[in-house]
Amino acid sequence: MAEAMVRLEEIHKRFGDLEVLKGVNLDVAKGEVVCILGPSGSGKSTLLRCVNLLEPPERGEIFLEGHDICKGPGSGTGEASWELDFVRQRVGMVFQQFNLFPHKTVLENVTLAPRQVLGKSRAEAESKAKALLERVGLGDKFGQYPERLSGGQQQRVAIARALAMEPHVMLFDEVTSALDPELVKEVLDTMRELAGEGMTMLVVTHEMGFAREVGDQVVFMDGGVIVEQGRPADVLDNPREERTKKFLGRVLER
Amino acid sequence: MISKTRLTASAAVLLVGIVSVVAIGCGSSSDSSSSTSAGGGGGEALTVGSDIPYPPFEQGKPGSYTGFDVELMEAIAGKIGRTAEFQDTSFETIFRDVAQGKFDAVISAATITPEREKAVAFSNPYYLSEQAVLVKEGSDLKSLEDLSGTTVGVQQGTTGQELAKEKADASEVRPYPEGPDAVNALKAGTVEAVIIDAPVAANAVEKSGGLEIAEKVPTEEEYGIALAQDETGLLDEINQGLKEVEEDGTYTKIYEKWFKLEPPKAIFSASEAAE
Amino acid sequence: MSEFFHQYFDFHIMGAHFSEVLDGFLKNLLLFAVVVVLALAWGLLLALLRQLPGKKLIPIRGLTIAYIDVLRAIPLLIIILLISGGIPYLNFLPKDLRIPQWFGQPDPFWYGVLALTLVYGAYMAEVYRAGIEAVPRGQIEAARSLGMSHGQAMRHIVVPQAVTKIPAPMLNEVISLLKDATLVSVVAYGESVLVGREVLAETFNSSAVLLAGLMFLAITLPGARIVDKLIARNQGKITRGAHIEVA
């Protein structure tokens, strides 16, 4: 069996007195799209942010392409430097609030990290950036500032920006939740294409349709643990657990 | 955590505010009681302004001021049936203040000068003085002439400052708010010499250590008690009081206590001659 | 009542001593100009030190915070007196450092520079901090997620955005500095207030002091107006949703 691209073992995370992750285990294979669902407060966003060490876990191991990126139990509160760089360059993240840099143009947003972190030349970074922006359908927006773009366009720039670092894994944290409904489709389409190209993706989302059509694995979280996981058809159409049924019932009523 | 810190901070500010209001309220009503203990004859209060500290003429803390000027004024007040109550004030405004009636009188090692006589009236001279050049022990500066090109410290508004400007040819004359500030600057080394009243210099040498007087400059200065020009009645009384204090030996006693010397004859005749 | 006006508005005295007071005022401006540059730089450094992340750097953050709190808590006048009264006695330093006479400026000038820089650096650090904290957290998260180091994130993303939120409150501090610099008169630096008091002692009249005040007014009033305009302009930008322009 191929080694997992991302392996999470017994992840525990607390914020102050509140334990948010209570022992989560998850394997993500290369090229797999894993959709994570759950009510708010279930810990799904936190789990995602553990993978790129934005929120290092207190306990547990995280393996990225076979490398342990936490230095072992109990070390999660600090930042291990070379593992951190390794992680952040291999793992791209797209945020609910886009977080584009408002004082830089669209093109600059995409070229900044490749130039500063990977040391690419301006020409190299720009040509790659332009290709990516065209791929997400924004080839005419290079010189614009983010504030001029719609939400959907901004999010697509954010995806291009993350892809510019040539990550092996992409994390999507409810990336359509802040968008007007008519703009959601363009972003989901971009993600669908990305999945089709074989990108390993962890997607926290409420978009059941996307999970069903694009996801290889669906994970349902509640109260800091994984309640149920499996193929989309299984989890979404025939949930076994009560909590899963309740959640889906509420969501699908919308 | 933020709200707790804010709360403590607000409480602190409130407390300070309340304390200040209370203090100001108390202060203004007891302003006239920032006085010396034994004031004199137990009669009506005589408010006396003085720039404190300026040892050995005036020094000490509110309520227990002492010094040559202080004791002399108390003795004079006693002779005219009044009680002297001292108030600390800054020297550069002292003549204007007494001219405007903020005090009844001013005694503050103040030299009688023609400029000052335009603004205030002076009593008969009560002290003969001169200036001194004060330096660090072992300094190369041995006279007023040696001060050429040096940095000289003085007290703002004093005759010492005038002397420094006119005669010392200093590269910089630095005016400090208080006499002792200039002496401290000398000790620290930020000025090379200080020009100040000779008795004050002598006091500094004795009390401080590490200082010496390079040269005394006889300026034939006379100190007087300053009053508003229209207080002619009070002026006569003070001159009378001064004369009596000189005649009955009190003056000599106070003088010897603070200067460890006999008072010069000239001071007694100065009182006589001025009449 | 006319005596009151005479005390402060004696134009004859103002005229006779105008160039003296002006010379003193220029000394105020010189001191101010030197300190402003130093304090802005020192304040920025303090603000950045205060920001350093990670467990290992807690001592640095702690020291910086303590410095900022203490220097804002002790009255400036006391700091000036402590520095000018204490530094000459630091015998392990050479005389040139203890009693500085650099560039033709006497030691009270340099003590003033040191005291004002130490204190205003602390105030300015807090202005920078507010600017930095006003930058949404997501910006740093995005930058770090892309692999940028803390230093790179600060330099390219946070500080450029923080800088636009800083001018208005910073200008308030700067104006405050111009006024507070007069305190150095207490250690006999010949600036305008000292000159005013000299004239006061000589003439028994406060008009020269008022004159000094008027000179300050000539600079600080327009300054305050500029601050108001800057605040209004930035507010307008925020409400219209314009991107904040950074050079």
Short mmCIF file of C-alpha atoms in Angstrom, two decimals, chain B:
data_model
loop_
_atom_site.label_atom_id
_atom_site.label_comp_id
_atom_site.label_asym_id
_atom_site.label_seq_id
_atom_site.Cartn_x
_atom_site.Cartn_y
_atom_site.Cartn_z
CA MET B 1 -6.97 40.10 31.11
CA ILE B 2 -7.43 43.31 29.22
CA SER B 3 -10.53 44.34 31.07
CA LYS B 4 -8.88 43.64 34.41
CA THR B 5 -5.92 45.83 33.57
CA ARG B 6 -8.24 48.56 32.29
CA LEU B 7 -10.23 48.42 35.49
CA THR B 8 -7.14 48.74 37.65
CA ALA B 9 -5.84 51.55 35.51
CA SER B 10 -9.12 53.45 35.66
CA ALA B 11 -9.30 53.02 39.40
CA ALA B 12 -5.77 54.33 39.72
CA VAL B 13 -6.53 57.39 37.60
CA LEU B 14 -9.65 58.07 39.61
CA LEU B 15 -7.73 57.76 42.85
CA VAL B 16 -5.04 60.15 41.64
CA GLY B 17 -7.72 62.58 40.54
CA ILE B 18 -9.44 62.52 43.90
CA VAL B 19 -6.19 62.86 45.82
CA SER B 20 -5.14 65.83 43.68
CA VAL B 21 -8.42 67.64 44.19
CA VAL B 22 -8.22 67.09 47.92
CA ALA B 23 -4.59 68.17 48.02
CA ILE B 24 -5.26 71.34 46.07
CA GLY B 25 -8.20 72.11 48.27
CA CYS B 26 -6.18 71.61 51.43
CA GLY B 27 -3.17 73.33 49.92
CA SER B 28 -4.89 76.59 49.13
CA SER B 29 -6.42 76.95 52.52
CA SER B 30 -3.24 76.17 54.35
CA ASP B 31 -1.00 78.09 51.99
CA SER B 32 -0.20 80.61 54.62
CA SER B 33 0.80 77.89 57.03
CA SER B 34 3.83 76.73 55.05
CA SER B 35 5.75 78.67 57.58
CA THR B 36 8.51 78.57 60.07
CA SER B 37 7.65 77.38 63.52
CA ALA B 38 8.80 80.18 65.76
CA GLY B 39 7.92 83.17 63.67
CA GLY B 40 8.52 86.08 65.91
CA GLY B 41 6.33 88.27 68.00
CA GLY B 42 3.16 86.26 67.66
CA GLY B 43 1.31 89.07 65.97
CA GLU B 44 -0.16 89.47 62.48
CA ALA B 45 1.50 87.32 59.83
CA LEU B 46 4.15 88.81 57.56
CA THR B 47 4.36 86.77 54.35
CA VAL B 48 7.96 86.60 53.21
CA GLY B 49 9.02 85.27 49.84
CA SER B 50 12.36 83.58 49.41
CA ASP B 51 14.08 81.32 46.88
CA ILE B 52 14.80 78.26 48.94
CA PRO B 53 17.30 76.52 49.08
CA TYR B 54 20.29 78.83 49.02
CA PRO B 55 22.44 77.78 51.93
CA PRO B 56 23.52 79.24 54.24
CA PHE B 57 20.95 81.99 53.73
CA GLU B 58 17.86 79.86 53.40
CA GLN B 59 17.47 76.10 53.48
CA GLY B 60 15.36 73.34 54.95
CA LYS B 61 11.91 71.96 54.41
CA PRO B 62 8.52 73.66 54.57
CA GLY B 63 7.57 74.19 58.17
CA SER B 64 11.19 74.13 59.30
CA TYR B 65 13.07 76.61 57.17
CA THR B 66 16.28 77.96 58.60
CA GLY B 67 19.33 79.97 57.58
CA PHE B 68 20.78 83.43 58.07
CA ASP B 69 18.05 85.27 56.16
CA VAL B 70 15.35 83.25 57.82
CA GLU B 71 16.51 83.84 61.36
CA LEU B 72 17.24 87.51 60.73
CA MET B 73 13.80 88.08 59.28
CA GLU B 74 12.16 86.29 62.17
CA ALA B 75 14.07 88.50 64.60
CA ILE B 76 13.08 91.67 62.76
CA ALA B 77 9.46 90.55 62.60
CA GLY B 78 9.52 89.97 66.32
CA LYS B 79 10.73 93.53 66.90
CA ILE B 80 7.78 94.96 65.00
CA GLY B 81 5.22 92.66 66.53
CA ARG B 82 4.66 90.43 63.52
CA THR B 83 5.23 86.73 62.72
CA ALA B 84 7.26 85.93 59.62
CA GLU B 85 5.78 83.20 57.40
CA PHE B 86 8.05 82.04 54.60
CA GLN B 87 7.03 80.92 51.14
CA ASP B 88 9.36 79.26 48.69
CA THR B 89 9.34 80.81 45.25
CA SER B 90 11.58 81.04 42.23
CA PHE B 91 14.20 83.74 42.11
CA GLU B 92 13.60 85.12 38.67
CA THR B 93 10.08 86.27 39.48
CA ILE B 94 10.65 87.24 43.08
CA PHE B 95 10.90 91.00 42.62
CA ARG B 96 7.92 91.19 40.36
CA ASP B 97 5.95 89.11 42.80
CA VAL B 98 6.60 91.33 45.80
CA ALA B 99 5.94 94.43 43.68
CA GLN B 100 2.52 93.00 42.90
CA GLY B 101 1.77 92.22 46.49
CA LYS B 102 2.12 88.48 46.41
CA PHE B 103 4.33 88.79 49.49
CA ASP B 104 4.70 91.49 52.12
CA ALA B 105 8.47 91.28 51.85
CA VAL B 106 11.26 89.33 50.22
CA ILE B 107 14.49 88.28 51.83
CA SER B 108 16.57 86.07 49.55
CA ALA B 109 20.23 87.04 49.51
CA ALA B 110 19.09 89.68 47.04
CA THR B 111 21.60 92.31 46.00
CA ILE B 112 20.41 95.91 45.83
CA THR B 113 20.83 97.02 42.21
CA PRO B 114 19.61 100.06 40.31
CA GLU B 115 17.59 97.86 37.93
CA ARG B 116 15.86 96.14 40.78
CA GLU B 117 15.26 99.45 42.53
CA LYS B 118 13.10 100.42 39.57
CA ALA B 119 10.70 97.69 40.48
CA VAL B 120 10.90 97.39 44.26
CA ALA B 121 11.97 99.27 47.35
CA PHE B 122 14.84 97.96 49.45
CA SER B 123 15.47 98.17 53.17
CA ASN B 124 18.79 99.28 54.49
CA PRO B 125 21.50 96.83 53.62
CA TYR B 126 21.65 93.89 55.99
CA TYR B 127 24.60 92.04 54.54
CA LEU B 128 27.77 92.91 52.65
CA SER B 129 28.72 90.42 50.03
CA GLU B 130 30.92 89.61 47.13
CA GLN B 131 31.07 86.97 44.44
CA ALA B 132 33.33 83.94 44.35
CA VAL B 133 34.64 81.74 41.64
CA LEU B 134 34.02 78.17 42.71
CA VAL B 135 35.97 75.31 41.13
CA LYS B 136 36.83 71.70 41.74
CA GLU B 137 39.65 71.10 44.19
CA GLY B 138 42.99 71.10 42.41
CA SER B 139 41.63 72.78 39.32
CA ASP B 140 43.91 74.79 37.05
CA LEU B 141 41.51 77.67 37.15
CA LYS B 142 42.76 80.07 39.76
CA SER B 143 41.08 83.37 38.96
CA LEU B 144 38.32 85.09 37.09
CA GLU B 145 40.67 85.64 34.15
CA ASP B 146 41.41 81.94 33.91
CA LEU B 147 37.76 81.40 33.10
CA SER B 148 38.28 82.66 29.59
CA GLY B 149 36.92 80.06 27.15
CA THR B 150 35.43 77.82 29.82
CA THR B 151 31.88 76.80 30.66
CA VAL B 152 30.63 78.68 33.70
CA GLY B 153 27.54 77.83 35.71
CA VAL B 154 25.41 80.45 37.46
CA GLN B 155 21.97 80.83 38.89
CA GLN B 156 19.40 82.49 36.66
CA GLY B 157 18.71 86.13 37.40
CA THR B 158 21.52 86.67 39.91
CA THR B 159 24.31 89.22 40.11
CA GLY B 160 26.65 86.27 39.76
CA GLN B 161 25.19 85.75 36.30
CA GLU B 162 25.78 89.39 35.46
CA LEU B 163 29.36 89.20 36.63
CA ALA B 164 29.93 86.07 34.59
CA LYS B 165 28.54 87.65 31.46
CA GLU B 166 30.46 90.90 31.88
CA LYS B 167 33.81 89.82 33.18
CA ALA B 168 34.38 86.12 32.72
CA ASP B 169 34.79 85.87 28.95
CA ALA B 170 33.36 82.37 29.19
CA SER B 171 32.63 80.25 26.14
CA GLU B 172 29.24 79.54 27.67
CA VAL B 173 27.40 80.89 30.70
CA ARG B 174 24.88 78.31 31.85
CA PRO B 175 21.96 79.60 33.90
CA TYR B 176 20.46 77.04 36.27
CA PRO B 177 17.09 77.40 37.98
CA GLU B 178 18.58 77.03 41.48
CA GLY B 179 22.00 77.88 42.92
CA PRO B 180 22.61 74.34 44.17
CA ASP B 181 21.91 73.03 40.63
CA ALA B 182 24.92 75.00 39.40
CA VAL B 183 27.08 73.62 42.20
CA ASN B 184 25.96 70.08 41.35
CA ALA B 185 26.84 70.64 37.73
CA LEU B 186 30.31 71.69 38.85
CA LYS B 187 30.70 68.55 40.90
CA ALA B 188 29.55 66.40 38.01
CA GLY B 189 32.00 68.15 35.75
CA THR B 190 29.55 69.50 33.22
CA VAL B 191 30.61 73.05 34.03
CA GLU B 192 34.16 74.02 34.87
CA ALA B 193 33.44 76.81 37.33
CA VAL B 194 30.55 78.46 39.11
CA ILE B 195 30.22 82.14 39.92
CA ILE B 196 28.00 82.62 42.91
CA ASP B 197 27.68 84.60 46.13
CA ALA B 198 30.81 84.14 48.23
CA PRO B 199 29.10 82.88 51.40
CA VAL B 200 27.15 80.34 49.38
CA ALA B 201 30.39 79.21 47.77
CA ALA B 202 32.09 78.92 51.15
CA ASN B 203 29.17 76.88 52.42
CA ALA B 204 29.42 74.58 49.44
CA VAL B 205 33.13 74.07 50.00
CA GLU B 206 32.53 73.20 53.63
CA LYS B 207 29.53 70.96 53.19
CA SER B 208 30.35 69.31 49.90
CA GLY B 209 33.98 68.52 49.76
CA GLY B 210 36.05 68.40 46.61
CA LEU B 211 35.50 72.06 45.84
CA GLU B 212 37.51 75.17 46.46
CA ILE B 213 37.22 78.89 45.93
CA ALA B 214 39.58 80.07 43.23
CA GLU B 215 39.09 83.76 43.73
CA LYS B 216 36.82 86.11 45.56
CA VAL B 217 35.63 89.02 43.49
CA PRO B 218 34.84 92.03 45.63
CA THR B 219 31.73 93.46 44.08
CA GLU B 220 30.68 95.45 47.11
CA GLU B 221 27.22 94.06 46.93
CA GLU B 222 24.73 94.79 49.60
CA TYR B 223 21.75 92.60 50.32
CA GLY B 224 18.46 94.20 51.15
CA ILE B 225 14.96 93.19 52.04
CA ALA B 226 12.66 93.96 49.11
CA LEU B 227 9.18 95.41 49.43
CA ALA B 228 6.59 96.88 47.11
CA GLN B 229 7.38 100.51 46.45
CA ASP B 230 4.20 101.82 47.96
CA GLU B 231 4.68 100.01 51.27
CA THR B 232 6.46 102.96 52.83
CA GLY B 233 5.06 102.33 56.29
CA LEU B 234 6.20 98.73 56.41
CA LEU B 235 9.58 99.75 55.01
CA ASP B 236 10.13 102.16 57.89
CA GLU B 237 9.10 99.51 60.38
CA ILE B 238 11.48 96.94 58.92
CA ASN B 239 14.37 99.37 58.89
CA GLN B 240 13.62 100.20 62.50
CA GLY B 241 13.43 96.53 63.36
CA LEU B 242 16.72 95.86 61.62
CA LYS B 243 18.38 98.65 63.57
CA GLU B 244 17.13 97.28 66.86
CA VAL B 245 18.26 93.77 66.00
CA GLU B 246 21.72 95.11 65.24
CA GLU B 247 21.89 97.19 68.37
CA ASP B 248 20.88 94.53 70.88
CA GLY B 249 23.42 91.96 69.67
CA THR B 250 20.94 89.58 68.02
CA TYR B 251 22.39 90.32 64.61
CA THR B 252 25.90 89.46 65.75
CA LYS B 253 24.71 86.21 67.25
CA ILE B 254 22.92 85.11 64.10
CA TYR B 255 25.83 86.21 61.93
CA GLU B 256 28.40 84.30 63.93
CA LYS B 257 26.19 81.23 63.98
CA TRP B 258 25.94 81.00 60.19
CA PHE B 259 29.24 82.45 59.03
CA LYS B 260 31.53 81.67 61.97
CA LEU B 261 32.91 85.18 61.72
CA GLU B 262 32.31 88.55 63.32
CA PRO B 263 30.11 90.79 61.30
CA PRO B 264 31.96 93.65 59.58
CA LYS B 265 31.60 97.08 61.17
CA ALA B 266 30.49 98.46 57.88
CA ILE B 267 27.12 96.80 58.11
CA PHE B 268 26.18 98.63 61.26
CA SER B 269 27.15 101.98 59.84
CA ALA B 270 25.30 101.11 56.66
CA SER B 271 22.15 101.03 58.72
CA GLU B 272 23.01 104.30 60.38
CA ALA B 273 24.09 106.07 57.24
CA ALA B 274 21.00 105.07 55.31
CA GLU B 275 18.68 106.70 57.75
#
